[in-house]
Amino acid sequence: MTSTDLSVRTPSASRAPRAARTTPPRSRLRGNHHVLGDSRLARVLALAVLAVLALVWLVPMLWAVLTAFKSEQDASDADHWLWPRHGLTLKGFSTVWERGDLPLWMLNSFLIAAAVTVVTVLVSAMAGYAFSRTLFAGRRVLFALTVAAVLVPPQILIVPWFRQMLTLHLVDTYAAVILPQTVAPVMVFILKKHFDSLPRELEEAARIDGAGHWRIFWSVLLPLSRPMLAAVAIFVFIGAWNNFLWPFVSTSDPALMTLPVGITSVKDAYGIQYAQTMASAVLAALPLVVVFLFFQRQIVKSVATTGLGGQ
């Protein structure tokens, strides 16, 4: 074998340095990441900015909680806007509890929010699966209309919803409060995009085993979507719990009042009482805080892994 043959079969030595030059150094790879920098000053400044923003967000909440524990005289004292002159008291909470029917309002709010959450998550998940994994006539048009419905403010639909409830003779019932709130196009869009991100190989393997659409949806895709479903359920529950306008319009029976509607009726009947108003707001927000504390891991996980955070 000649030297010419060896030179043909052996890779040239000039290619190795060229390949080495194409590999970026470690410093360049590190610079591609979204980091604040390696200097301690940059991290300290970032933490200082975050601390200031957190303080700006927490001060109004702290003021609201402290106002709830003030007397009405201290709540109206502008010179002692933060800490009361006469100390803290539970009079605002006791007055709100005595004047209103808070246990019934909380029960109504919980039942309505839970029913809205279950129906919305189930319907939105099935609609998202249909848009993501099935082919049917008019699929693109229906999905475009669903996306367009996200831009429609719910306040515009108050009159059509009310006329529908009148036609169906559902006014002053739980169904009148629950059914219109289950329409959530944004949740359909989110779940559709989530199902798009799941590997189709799992669906194909289930089809080989003889599974149909319902079996694939219920036994394959839903178990993989638990973090996203938990996040959607919590967002829907919070929205239904805080909803005031539609429960206020759709019912006039005091026995069907939700917590936001009931608190407003107490305030309107007895005038503006700052301590009592803040006490009512704290009582209304307390169940939501408990729900978030129990499910915060699912919320963070879903936002970090599904694209709600812009990823």
PDB file of C-alpha atoms in Angstrom:
ATOM      1  CA  MET A   1       0.000   0.000   0.000  1.00  0.00           C
ATOM      2  CA  THR A   2       1.470   3.329  -1.033  1.00  0.00           C
ATOM      3  CA  SER A   3       1.653   6.529   0.901  1.00  0.00           C
ATOM      4  CA  THR A   4      -0.909   7.970  -1.453  1.00  0.00           C
ATOM      5  CA  ASP A   5      -3.457   5.334  -0.407  1.00  0.00           C
ATOM      6  CA  LEU A   6      -2.765   6.041   3.250  1.00  0.00           C
ATOM      7  CA  SER A   7      -3.290   9.731   2.722  1.00  0.00           C
ATOM      8  CA  VAL A   8      -6.634   9.040   1.064  1.00  0.00           C
ATOM      9  CA  ARG A   9      -7.959   6.656   3.719  1.00  0.00           C
ATOM     10  CA  THR A  10      -6.581   8.477   6.748  1.00  0.00           C
ATOM     11  CA  PRO A  11      -8.439  11.633   7.827  1.00  0.00           C
ATOM     12  CA  SER A  12      -6.284  14.666   7.272  1.00  0.00           C
ATOM     13  CA  ALA A  13      -4.690  16.216  10.261  1.00  0.00           C
ATOM     14  CA  SER A  14      -5.953  19.618   9.255  1.00  0.00           C
ATOM     15  CA  ARG A  15      -9.559  18.603  10.010  1.00  0.00           C
ATOM     16  CA  ALA A  16      -9.017  18.128  13.753  1.00  0.00           C
ATOM     17  CA  PRO A  17      -8.049  21.736  14.512  1.00  0.00           C
ATOM     18  CA  ARG A  18     -10.969  22.911  12.350  1.00  0.00           C
ATOM     19  CA  ALA A  19     -13.409  20.763  14.366  1.00  0.00           C
ATOM     20  CA  ALA A  20     -11.854  21.996  17.562  1.00  0.00           C
ATOM     21  CA  ARG A  21     -12.332  25.589  16.427  1.00  0.00           C
ATOM     22  CA  THR A  22     -16.026  24.993  15.746  1.00  0.00           C
ATOM     23  CA  THR A  23     -16.637  23.949  19.389  1.00  0.00           C
ATOM     24  CA  PRO A  24     -17.361  27.079  21.416  1.00  0.00           C
ATOM     25  CA  PRO A  25     -15.412  27.536  24.610  1.00  0.00           C
ATOM     26  CA  ARG A  26     -17.035  26.942  27.993  1.00  0.00           C
ATOM     27  CA  SER A  27     -17.328  30.673  28.652  1.00  0.00           C
ATOM     28  CA  ARG A  28     -19.411  31.156  25.522  1.00  0.00           C
ATOM     29  CA  LEU A  29     -21.718  28.283  26.441  1.00  0.00           C
ATOM     30  CA  ARG A  30     -22.242  29.794  29.864  1.00  0.00           C
ATOM     31  CA  GLY A  31     -23.025  33.159  28.339  1.00  0.00           C
ATOM     32  CA  ASN A  32     -25.928  31.676  26.375  1.00  0.00           C
ATOM     33  CA  HIS A  33     -27.883  30.964  29.554  1.00  0.00           C
ATOM     34  CA  HIS A  34     -30.257  33.559  30.967  1.00  0.00           C
ATOM     35  CA  VAL A  35     -28.349  34.352  34.131  1.00  0.00           C
ATOM     36  CA  LEU A  36     -27.702  37.549  36.011  1.00  0.00           C
ATOM     37  CA  GLY A  37     -23.966  37.061  35.982  1.00  0.00           C
ATOM     38  CA  ASP A  38     -21.287  35.568  38.150  1.00  0.00           C
ATOM     39  CA  SER A  39     -20.557  38.685  40.167  1.00  0.00           C
ATOM     40  CA  ARG A  40     -21.899  38.970  43.691  1.00  0.00           C
ATOM     41  CA  LEU A  41     -22.934  42.576  43.075  1.00  0.00           C
ATOM     42  CA  ALA A  42     -25.371  41.552  40.326  1.00  0.00           C
ATOM     43  CA  ARG A  43     -27.023  38.960  42.552  1.00  0.00           C
ATOM     44  CA  VAL A  44     -27.286  41.378  45.458  1.00  0.00           C
ATOM     45  CA  LEU A  45     -28.884  44.033  43.236  1.00  0.00           C
ATOM     46  CA  ALA A  46     -31.322  41.495  41.810  1.00  0.00           C
ATOM     47  CA  LEU A  47     -32.338  40.308  45.276  1.00  0.00           C
ATOM     48  CA  ALA A  48     -32.724  43.926  46.424  1.00  0.00           C
ATOM     49  CA  VAL A  49     -35.045  44.727  43.512  1.00  0.00           C
ATOM     50  CA  LEU A  50     -37.103  41.597  44.177  1.00  0.00           C
ATOM     51  CA  ALA A  51     -37.327  42.472  47.878  1.00  0.00           C
ATOM     52  CA  VAL A  52     -38.579  45.972  47.068  1.00  0.00           C
ATOM     53  CA  LEU A  53     -41.194  44.607  44.648  1.00  0.00           C
ATOM     54  CA  ALA A  54     -42.336  42.041  47.209  1.00  0.00           C
ATOM     55  CA  LEU A  55     -42.615  44.781  49.835  1.00  0.00           C
ATOM     56  CA  VAL A  56     -44.680  46.941  47.481  1.00  0.00           C
ATOM     57  CA  TRP A  57     -47.011  43.990  46.943  1.00  0.00           C
ATOM     58  CA  LEU A  58     -47.236  43.036  50.626  1.00  0.00           C
ATOM     59  CA  VAL A  59     -47.834  46.499  52.159  1.00  0.00           C
ATOM     60  CA  PRO A  60     -51.434  46.856  50.864  1.00  0.00           C
ATOM     61  CA  MET A  61     -52.244  43.336  52.053  1.00  0.00           C
ATOM     62  CA  LEU A  62     -50.726  44.076  55.459  1.00  0.00           C
ATOM     63  CA  TRP A  63     -52.752  47.295  55.669  1.00  0.00           C
ATOM     64  CA  ALA A  64     -55.964  45.446  54.776  1.00  0.00           C
ATOM     65  CA  VAL A  65     -55.377  42.742  57.409  1.00  0.00           C
ATOM     66  CA  LEU A  66     -54.508  45.295  60.101  1.00  0.00           C
ATOM     67  CA  THR A  67     -57.569  47.385  59.209  1.00  0.00           C
ATOM     68  CA  ALA A  68     -59.748  44.309  59.675  1.00  0.00           C
ATOM     69  CA  PHE A  69     -58.488  44.083  63.270  1.00  0.00           C
ATOM     70  CA  LYS A  70     -59.122  47.767  64.021  1.00  0.00           C
ATOM     71  CA  SER A  71     -62.112  49.484  65.513  1.00  0.00           C
ATOM     72  CA  GLU A  72     -64.138  51.743  63.234  1.00  0.00           C
ATOM     73  CA  GLN A  73     -62.689  54.795  64.967  1.00  0.00           C
ATOM     74  CA  ASP A  74     -59.113  53.681  64.370  1.00  0.00           C
ATOM     75  CA  ALA A  75     -59.893  52.617  60.810  1.00  0.00           C
ATOM     76  CA  SER A  76     -60.916  56.212  60.012  1.00  0.00           C
ATOM     77  CA  ASP A  77     -57.885  57.754  61.724  1.00  0.00           C
ATOM     78  CA  ALA A  78     -55.545  58.956  58.962  1.00  0.00           C
ATOM     79  CA  ASP A  79     -52.733  59.760  61.413  1.00  0.00           C
ATOM     80  CA  HIS A  80     -52.473  56.118  62.468  1.00  0.00           C
ATOM     81  CA  TRP A  81     -53.091  54.489  59.106  1.00  0.00           C
ATOM     82  CA  LEU A  82     -50.952  51.435  59.844  1.00  0.00           C
ATOM     83  CA  TRP A  83     -50.992  50.587  63.544  1.00  0.00           C
ATOM     84  CA  PRO A  84     -54.181  51.435  65.504  1.00  0.00           C
ATOM     85  CA  ARG A  85     -54.066  53.828  68.422  1.00  0.00           C
ATOM     86  CA  HIS A  86     -56.298  51.692  70.649  1.00  0.00           C
ATOM     87  CA  GLY A  87     -54.838  48.323  69.717  1.00  0.00           C
ATOM     88  CA  LEU A  88     -56.222  45.406  67.767  1.00  0.00           C
ATOM     89  CA  THR A  89     -59.716  44.017  68.186  1.00  0.00           C
ATOM     90  CA  LEU A  90     -61.986  41.328  66.710  1.00  0.00           C
ATOM     91  CA  LYS A  91     -65.061  43.537  66.785  1.00  0.00           C
ATOM     92  CA  GLY A  92     -65.140  43.930  62.991  1.00  0.00           C
ATOM     93  CA  PHE A  93     -65.209  40.155  62.473  1.00  0.00           C
ATOM     94  CA  SER A  94     -67.844  39.588  65.140  1.00  0.00           C
ATOM     95  CA  THR A  95     -70.077  42.352  63.751  1.00  0.00           C
ATOM     96  CA  VAL A  96     -69.893  40.991  60.210  1.00  0.00           C
ATOM     97  CA  TRP A  97     -70.596  37.480  61.466  1.00  0.00           C
ATOM     98  CA  GLU A  98     -73.637  38.637  63.444  1.00  0.00           C
ATOM     99  CA  ARG A  99     -75.175  40.898  60.792  1.00  0.00           C
ATOM    100  CA  GLY A 100     -74.741  38.540  57.867  1.00  0.00           C
ATOM    101  CA  ASP A 101     -75.249  34.854  57.230  1.00  0.00           C
ATOM    102  CA  LEU A 102     -71.608  34.036  56.540  1.00  0.00           C
ATOM    103  CA  PRO A 103     -71.828  30.232  57.037  1.00  0.00           C
ATOM    104  CA  LEU A 104     -74.582  29.967  54.424  1.00  0.00           C
ATOM    105  CA  TRP A 105     -72.774  32.309  52.022  1.00  0.00           C
ATOM    106  CA  MET A 106     -69.547  30.366  52.375  1.00  0.00           C
ATOM    107  CA  LEU A 107     -71.377  27.091  51.788  1.00  0.00           C
ATOM    108  CA  ASN A 108     -73.070  28.479  48.667  1.00  0.00           C
ATOM    109  CA  SER A 109     -69.771  29.833  47.370  1.00  0.00           C
ATOM    110  CA  PHE A 110     -68.035  26.512  47.951  1.00  0.00           C
ATOM    111  CA  LEU A 111     -70.780  24.443  46.313  1.00  0.00           C
ATOM    112  CA  ILE A 112     -71.036  26.751  43.300  1.00  0.00           C
ATOM    113  CA  ALA A 113     -67.266  27.093  42.862  1.00  0.00           C
ATOM    114  CA  ALA A 114     -66.748  23.332  43.204  1.00  0.00           C
ATOM    115  CA  ALA A 115     -69.486  22.529  40.681  1.00  0.00           C
ATOM    116  CA  VAL A 116     -68.172  25.133  38.225  1.00  0.00           C
ATOM    117  CA  THR A 117     -64.662  23.732  38.611  1.00  0.00           C
ATOM    118  CA  VAL A 118     -65.641  20.093  38.013  1.00  0.00           C
ATOM    119  CA  VAL A 119     -67.821  20.837  34.978  1.00  0.00           C
ATOM    120  CA  THR A 120     -65.372  23.331  33.461  1.00  0.00           C
ATOM    121  CA  VAL A 121     -62.342  21.071  33.801  1.00  0.00           C
ATOM    122  CA  LEU A 122     -64.199  18.057  32.400  1.00  0.00           C
ATOM    123  CA  VAL A 123     -65.735  19.901  29.441  1.00  0.00           C
ATOM    124  CA  SER A 124     -62.559  21.856  28.666  1.00  0.00           C
ATOM    125  CA  ALA A 125     -60.426  18.704  28.826  1.00  0.00           C
ATOM    126  CA  MET A 126     -62.730  16.832  26.444  1.00  0.00           C
ATOM    127  CA  ALA A 127     -62.871  19.796  24.065  1.00  0.00           C
ATOM    128  CA  GLY A 128     -59.102  20.200  24.186  1.00  0.00           C
ATOM    129  CA  TYR A 129     -58.618  16.504  23.437  1.00  0.00           C
ATOM    130  CA  ALA A 130     -61.059  16.700  20.527  1.00  0.00           C
ATOM    131  CA  PHE A 131     -59.246  19.670  19.000  1.00  0.00           C
ATOM    132  CA  SER A 132     -55.830  18.105  19.582  1.00  0.00           C
ATOM    133  CA  ARG A 133     -56.236  14.419  18.721  1.00  0.00           C
ATOM    134  CA  THR A 134     -59.281  14.030  16.458  1.00  0.00           C
ATOM    135  CA  LEU A 135     -60.158  15.106  12.932  1.00  0.00           C
ATOM    136  CA  PHE A 136     -63.705  16.196  12.126  1.00  0.00           C
ATOM    137  CA  ALA A 137     -65.449  18.569   9.766  1.00  0.00           C
ATOM    138  CA  GLY A 138     -65.162  22.195  10.785  1.00  0.00           C
ATOM    139  CA  ARG A 139     -62.413  21.549  13.321  1.00  0.00           C
ATOM    140  CA  ARG A 140     -60.303  24.539  12.299  1.00  0.00           C
ATOM    141  CA  VAL A 141     -63.296  26.869  12.220  1.00  0.00           C
ATOM    142  CA  LEU A 142     -64.514  25.787  15.651  1.00  0.00           C
ATOM    143  CA  PHE A 143     -61.062  26.163  17.164  1.00  0.00           C
ATOM    144  CA  ALA A 144     -60.715  29.616  15.615  1.00  0.00           C
ATOM    145  CA  LEU A 145     -64.066  30.593  17.139  1.00  0.00           C
ATOM    146  CA  THR A 146     -62.923  29.235  20.499  1.00  0.00           C
ATOM    147  CA  VAL A 147     -59.768  31.339  20.370  1.00  0.00           C
ATOM    148  CA  ALA A 148     -61.797  34.375  19.305  1.00  0.00           C
ATOM    149  CA  ALA A 149     -64.167  33.830  22.243  1.00  0.00           C
ATOM    150  CA  VAL A 150     -61.231  34.398  24.598  1.00  0.00           C
ATOM    151  CA  LEU A 151     -61.304  38.054  23.542  1.00  0.00           C
ATOM    152  CA  VAL A 152     -64.980  38.497  24.481  1.00  0.00           C
ATOM    153  CA  PRO A 153     -65.425  40.061  27.963  1.00  0.00           C
ATOM    154  CA  PRO A 154     -67.863  38.097  30.133  1.00  0.00           C
ATOM    155  CA  GLN A 155     -69.719  41.315  30.996  1.00  0.00           C
ATOM    156  CA  ILE A 156     -71.004  41.511  27.418  1.00  0.00           C
ATOM    157  CA  LEU A 157     -72.707  38.123  27.836  1.00  0.00           C
ATOM    158  CA  ILE A 158     -74.646  39.026  30.984  1.00  0.00           C
ATOM    159  CA  VAL A 159     -77.862  39.959  29.120  1.00  0.00           C
ATOM    160  CA  PRO A 160     -77.862  36.911  26.764  1.00  0.00           C
ATOM    161  CA  TRP A 161     -77.140  34.603  29.690  1.00  0.00           C
ATOM    162  CA  PHE A 162     -79.957  36.100  31.743  1.00  0.00           C
ATOM    163  CA  ARG A 163     -82.427  35.775  28.857  1.00  0.00           C
ATOM    164  CA  GLN A 164     -81.415  32.129  28.453  1.00  0.00           C
ATOM    165  CA  MET A 165     -81.987  31.462  32.148  1.00  0.00           C
ATOM    166  CA  LEU A 166     -85.401  33.140  31.915  1.00  0.00           C
ATOM    167  CA  THR A 167     -86.318  30.983  28.915  1.00  0.00           C
ATOM    168  CA  LEU A 168     -85.224  27.822  30.719  1.00  0.00           C
ATOM    169  CA  HIS A 169     -86.975  28.913  33.976  1.00  0.00           C
ATOM    170  CA  LEU A 170     -83.718  28.588  35.909  1.00  0.00           C
ATOM    171  CA  VAL A 171     -83.535  32.026  37.515  1.00  0.00           C
ATOM    172  CA  ASP A 172     -82.986  31.893  41.298  1.00  0.00           C
ATOM    173  CA  THR A 173     -81.534  28.387  41.133  1.00  0.00           C
ATOM    174  CA  TYR A 174     -78.054  26.956  41.549  1.00  0.00           C
ATOM    175  CA  ALA A 175     -78.078  25.937  37.893  1.00  0.00           C
ATOM    176  CA  ALA A 176     -78.490  29.560  36.816  1.00  0.00           C
ATOM    177  CA  VAL A 177     -75.381  30.534  38.756  1.00  0.00           C
ATOM    178  CA  ILE A 178     -73.295  27.523  37.709  1.00  0.00           C
ATOM    179  CA  LEU A 179     -73.976  26.837  34.028  1.00  0.00           C
ATOM    180  CA  PRO A 180     -72.872  30.152  32.411  1.00  0.00           C
ATOM    181  CA  GLN A 181     -69.635  30.121  34.404  1.00  0.00           C
ATOM    182  CA  THR A 182     -68.618  26.764  32.931  1.00  0.00           C
ATOM    183  CA  VAL A 183     -67.950  28.399  29.538  1.00  0.00           C
ATOM    184  CA  ALA A 184     -64.145  28.876  29.587  1.00  0.00           C
ATOM    185  CA  PRO A 185     -62.590  29.162  26.103  1.00  0.00           C
ATOM    186  CA  VAL A 186     -59.182  30.047  27.513  1.00  0.00           C
ATOM    187  CA  MET A 187     -59.069  26.748  29.432  1.00  0.00           C
ATOM    188  CA  VAL A 188     -59.974  24.849  26.253  1.00  0.00           C
ATOM    189  CA  PHE A 189     -57.093  26.566  24.468  1.00  0.00           C
ATOM    190  CA  ILE A 190     -54.625  25.826  27.282  1.00  0.00           C
ATOM    191  CA  LEU A 191     -55.575  22.155  27.522  1.00  0.00           C
ATOM    192  CA  LYS A 192     -55.505  21.773  23.736  1.00  0.00           C
ATOM    193  CA  LYS A 193     -51.938  23.064  23.630  1.00  0.00           C
ATOM    194  CA  HIS A 194     -51.056  20.800  26.541  1.00  0.00           C
ATOM    195  CA  PHE A 195     -52.398  17.711  24.750  1.00  0.00           C
ATOM    196  CA  ASP A 196     -50.429  18.753  21.659  1.00  0.00           C
ATOM    197  CA  SER A 197     -47.232  18.554  23.709  1.00  0.00           C
ATOM    198  CA  LEU A 198     -47.831  14.958  24.853  1.00  0.00           C
ATOM    199  CA  PRO A 199     -46.105  12.226  22.786  1.00  0.00           C
ATOM    200  CA  ARG A 200     -48.356  10.569  20.235  1.00  0.00           C
ATOM    201  CA  GLU A 201     -46.495   7.282  20.586  1.00  0.00           C
ATOM    202  CA  LEU A 202     -48.461   6.577  23.765  1.00  0.00           C
ATOM    203  CA  GLU A 203     -51.723   7.044  21.887  1.00  0.00           C
ATOM    204  CA  GLU A 204     -50.560   4.798  19.058  1.00  0.00           C
ATOM    205  CA  ALA A 205     -49.545   2.078  21.517  1.00  0.00           C
ATOM    206  CA  ALA A 206     -52.970   2.269  23.167  1.00  0.00           C
ATOM    207  CA  ARG A 207     -54.677   1.980  19.772  1.00  0.00           C
ATOM    208  CA  ILE A 208     -52.675  -1.164  19.029  1.00  0.00           C
ATOM    209  CA  ASP A 209     -54.079  -2.630  22.244  1.00  0.00           C
ATOM    210  CA  GLY A 210     -57.597  -1.837  21.043  1.00  0.00           C
ATOM    211  CA  ALA A 211     -58.292   1.359  22.995  1.00  0.00           C
ATOM    212  CA  GLY A 212     -60.706   3.902  21.584  1.00  0.00           C
ATOM    213  CA  HIS A 213     -60.824   7.672  21.983  1.00  0.00           C
ATOM    214  CA  TRP A 214     -62.538   7.597  25.360  1.00  0.00           C
ATOM    215  CA  ARG A 215     -60.136   4.999  26.759  1.00  0.00           C
ATOM    216  CA  ILE A 216     -57.116   6.911  25.500  1.00  0.00           C
ATOM    217  CA  PHE A 217     -58.465  10.167  26.897  1.00  0.00           C
ATOM    218  CA  TRP A 218     -59.432   8.782  30.293  1.00  0.00           C
ATOM    219  CA  SER A 219     -56.674   6.223  30.949  1.00  0.00           C
ATOM    220  CA  VAL A 220     -53.657   7.568  29.051  1.00  0.00           C
ATOM    221  CA  LEU A 221     -53.728  11.339  28.612  1.00  0.00           C
ATOM    222  CA  LEU A 222     -55.563  12.474  31.746  1.00  0.00           C
ATOM    223  CA  PRO A 223     -53.158  10.724  34.174  1.00  0.00           C
ATOM    224  CA  LEU A 224     -50.269  12.454  32.383  1.00  0.00           C
ATOM    225  CA  SER A 225     -52.050  15.809  32.690  1.00  0.00           C
ATOM    226  CA  ARG A 226     -52.618  15.915  36.435  1.00  0.00           C
ATOM    227  CA  PRO A 227     -50.397  18.971  37.106  1.00  0.00           C
ATOM    228  CA  MET A 228     -52.063  20.953  34.333  1.00  0.00           C
ATOM    229  CA  LEU A 229     -55.554  19.847  35.358  1.00  0.00           C
ATOM    230  CA  ALA A 230     -54.806  20.837  38.949  1.00  0.00           C
ATOM    231  CA  ALA A 231     -53.651  24.286  37.865  1.00  0.00           C
ATOM    232  CA  VAL A 232     -56.689  24.804  35.631  1.00  0.00           C
ATOM    233  CA  ALA A 233     -58.992  23.628  38.426  1.00  0.00           C
ATOM    234  CA  ILE A 234     -57.481  26.054  40.920  1.00  0.00           C
ATOM    235  CA  PHE A 235     -57.691  29.001  38.517  1.00  0.00           C
ATOM    236  CA  VAL A 236     -61.327  28.176  37.734  1.00  0.00           C
ATOM    237  CA  PHE A 237     -62.167  27.717  41.416  1.00  0.00           C
ATOM    238  CA  ILE A 238     -60.651  31.068  42.340  1.00  0.00           C
ATOM    239  CA  GLY A 239     -62.486  32.811  39.514  1.00  0.00           C
ATOM    240  CA  ALA A 240     -65.821  31.232  40.473  1.00  0.00           C
ATOM    241  CA  TRP A 241     -65.292  31.993  44.165  1.00  0.00           C
ATOM    242  CA  ASN A 242     -64.536  35.671  43.493  1.00  0.00           C
ATOM    243  CA  ASN A 243     -67.214  36.153  40.837  1.00  0.00           C
ATOM    244  CA  PHE A 244     -69.676  38.827  41.910  1.00  0.00           C
ATOM    245  CA  LEU A 245     -71.508  40.188  38.865  1.00  0.00           C
ATOM    246  CA  TRP A 246     -73.195  37.055  37.519  1.00  0.00           C
ATOM    247  CA  PRO A 247     -74.332  35.626  40.913  1.00  0.00           C
ATOM    248  CA  PHE A 248     -75.634  39.096  41.771  1.00  0.00           C
ATOM    249  CA  VAL A 249     -77.638  39.313  38.512  1.00  0.00           C
ATOM    250  CA  SER A 250     -78.894  35.737  38.294  1.00  0.00           C
ATOM    251  CA  THR A 251     -80.307  35.389  41.811  1.00  0.00           C
ATOM    252  CA  SER A 252     -82.425  37.483  44.144  1.00  0.00           C
ATOM    253  CA  ASP A 253     -83.037  34.796  46.762  1.00  0.00           C
ATOM    254  CA  PRO A 254     -80.996  35.493  49.943  1.00  0.00           C
ATOM    255  CA  ALA A 255     -80.628  31.737  50.448  1.00  0.00           C
ATOM    256  CA  LEU A 256     -78.635  31.497  47.187  1.00  0.00           C
ATOM    257  CA  MET A 257     -76.267  34.394  47.844  1.00  0.00           C
ATOM    258  CA  THR A 258     -72.564  33.748  47.480  1.00  0.00           C
ATOM    259  CA  LEU A 259     -69.987  35.312  49.763  1.00  0.00           C
ATOM    260  CA  PRO A 260     -69.125  38.350  47.556  1.00  0.00           C
ATOM    261  CA  VAL A 261     -72.828  39.134  47.018  1.00  0.00           C
ATOM    262  CA  GLY A 262     -73.699  38.686  50.682  1.00  0.00           C
ATOM    263  CA  ILE A 263     -70.849  40.868  51.891  1.00  0.00           C
ATOM    264  CA  THR A 264     -71.928  43.613  49.506  1.00  0.00           C
ATOM    265  CA  SER A 265     -75.497  43.464  50.791  1.00  0.00           C
ATOM    266  CA  VAL A 266     -74.306  43.919  54.367  1.00  0.00           C
ATOM    267  CA  LYS A 267     -72.154  46.875  53.363  1.00  0.00           C
ATOM    268  CA  ASP A 268     -74.992  48.538  51.452  1.00  0.00           C
ATOM    269  CA  ALA A 269     -77.429  48.074  54.335  1.00  0.00           C
ATOM    270  CA  TYR A 270     -75.237  49.548  57.057  1.00  0.00           C
ATOM    271  CA  GLY A 271     -73.118  52.028  55.128  1.00  0.00           C
ATOM    272  CA  ILE A 272     -69.401  51.969  54.549  1.00  0.00           C
ATOM    273  CA  GLN A 273     -67.607  50.581  57.587  1.00  0.00           C
ATOM    274  CA  TYR A 274     -63.931  50.239  56.758  1.00  0.00           C
ATOM    275  CA  ALA A 275     -63.017  47.755  59.474  1.00  0.00           C
ATOM    276  CA  GLN A 276     -66.019  45.558  58.735  1.00  0.00           C
ATOM    277  CA  THR A 277     -65.380  45.747  54.988  1.00  0.00           C
ATOM    278  CA  MET A 278     -61.789  44.620  55.427  1.00  0.00           C
ATOM    279  CA  ALA A 279     -62.861  41.912  57.855  1.00  0.00           C
ATOM    280  CA  SER A 280     -65.321  40.622  55.254  1.00  0.00           C
ATOM    281  CA  ALA A 281     -62.603  40.677  52.590  1.00  0.00           C
ATOM    282  CA  VAL A 282     -60.220  38.727  54.840  1.00  0.00           C
ATOM    283  CA  LEU A 283     -62.901  36.124  55.562  1.00  0.00           C
ATOM    284  CA  ALA A 284     -63.669  35.819  51.849  1.00  0.00           C
ATOM    285  CA  ALA A 285     -60.002  35.414  50.903  1.00  0.00           C
ATOM    286  CA  LEU A 286     -59.109  32.973  53.667  1.00  0.00           C
ATOM    287  CA  PRO A 287     -60.466  29.831  51.911  1.00  0.00           C
ATOM    288  CA  LEU A 288     -58.581  30.748  48.743  1.00  0.00           C
ATOM    289  CA  VAL A 289     -55.354  31.093  50.703  1.00  0.00           C
ATOM    290  CA  VAL A 290     -55.895  27.639  52.175  1.00  0.00           C
ATOM    291  CA  VAL A 291     -56.563  26.157  48.724  1.00  0.00           C
ATOM    292  CA  PHE A 292     -53.427  27.753  47.301  1.00  0.00           C
ATOM    293  CA  LEU A 293     -51.282  26.545  50.189  1.00  0.00           C
ATOM    294  CA  PHE A 294     -52.453  22.974  49.624  1.00  0.00           C
ATOM    295  CA  PHE A 295     -52.005  23.017  45.824  1.00  0.00           C
ATOM    296  CA  GLN A 296     -49.174  25.485  45.257  1.00  0.00           C
ATOM    297  CA  ARG A 297     -46.799  22.712  44.154  1.00  0.00           C
ATOM    298  CA  GLN A 298     -49.151  21.683  41.343  1.00  0.00           C
ATOM    299  CA  ILE A 299     -49.565  25.302  40.237  1.00  0.00           C
ATOM    300  CA  VAL A 300     -45.823  25.974  40.103  1.00  0.00           C
ATOM    301  CA  LYS A 301     -45.136  22.659  38.361  1.00  0.00           C
ATOM    302  CA  SER A 302     -47.768  23.234  35.698  1.00  0.00           C
ATOM    303  CA  VAL A 303     -46.635  26.800  34.996  1.00  0.00           C
ATOM    304  CA  ALA A 304     -43.007  25.692  34.778  1.00  0.00           C
ATOM    305  CA  THR A 305     -43.564  22.746  32.442  1.00  0.00           C
ATOM    306  CA  THR A 306     -46.504  23.519  30.161  1.00  0.00           C
ATOM    307  CA  GLY A 307     -45.992  26.954  28.669  1.00  0.00           C
ATOM    308  CA  LEU A 308     -48.161  29.185  30.884  1.00  0.00           C
ATOM    309  CA  GLY A 309     -44.980  30.953  31.877  1.00  0.00           C
ATOM    310  CA  GLY A 310     -44.070  31.823  28.306  1.00  0.00           C
ATOM    311  CA  GLN A 311     -41.881  28.771  27.703  1.00  0.00           C
TER     312      GLN A 311
END
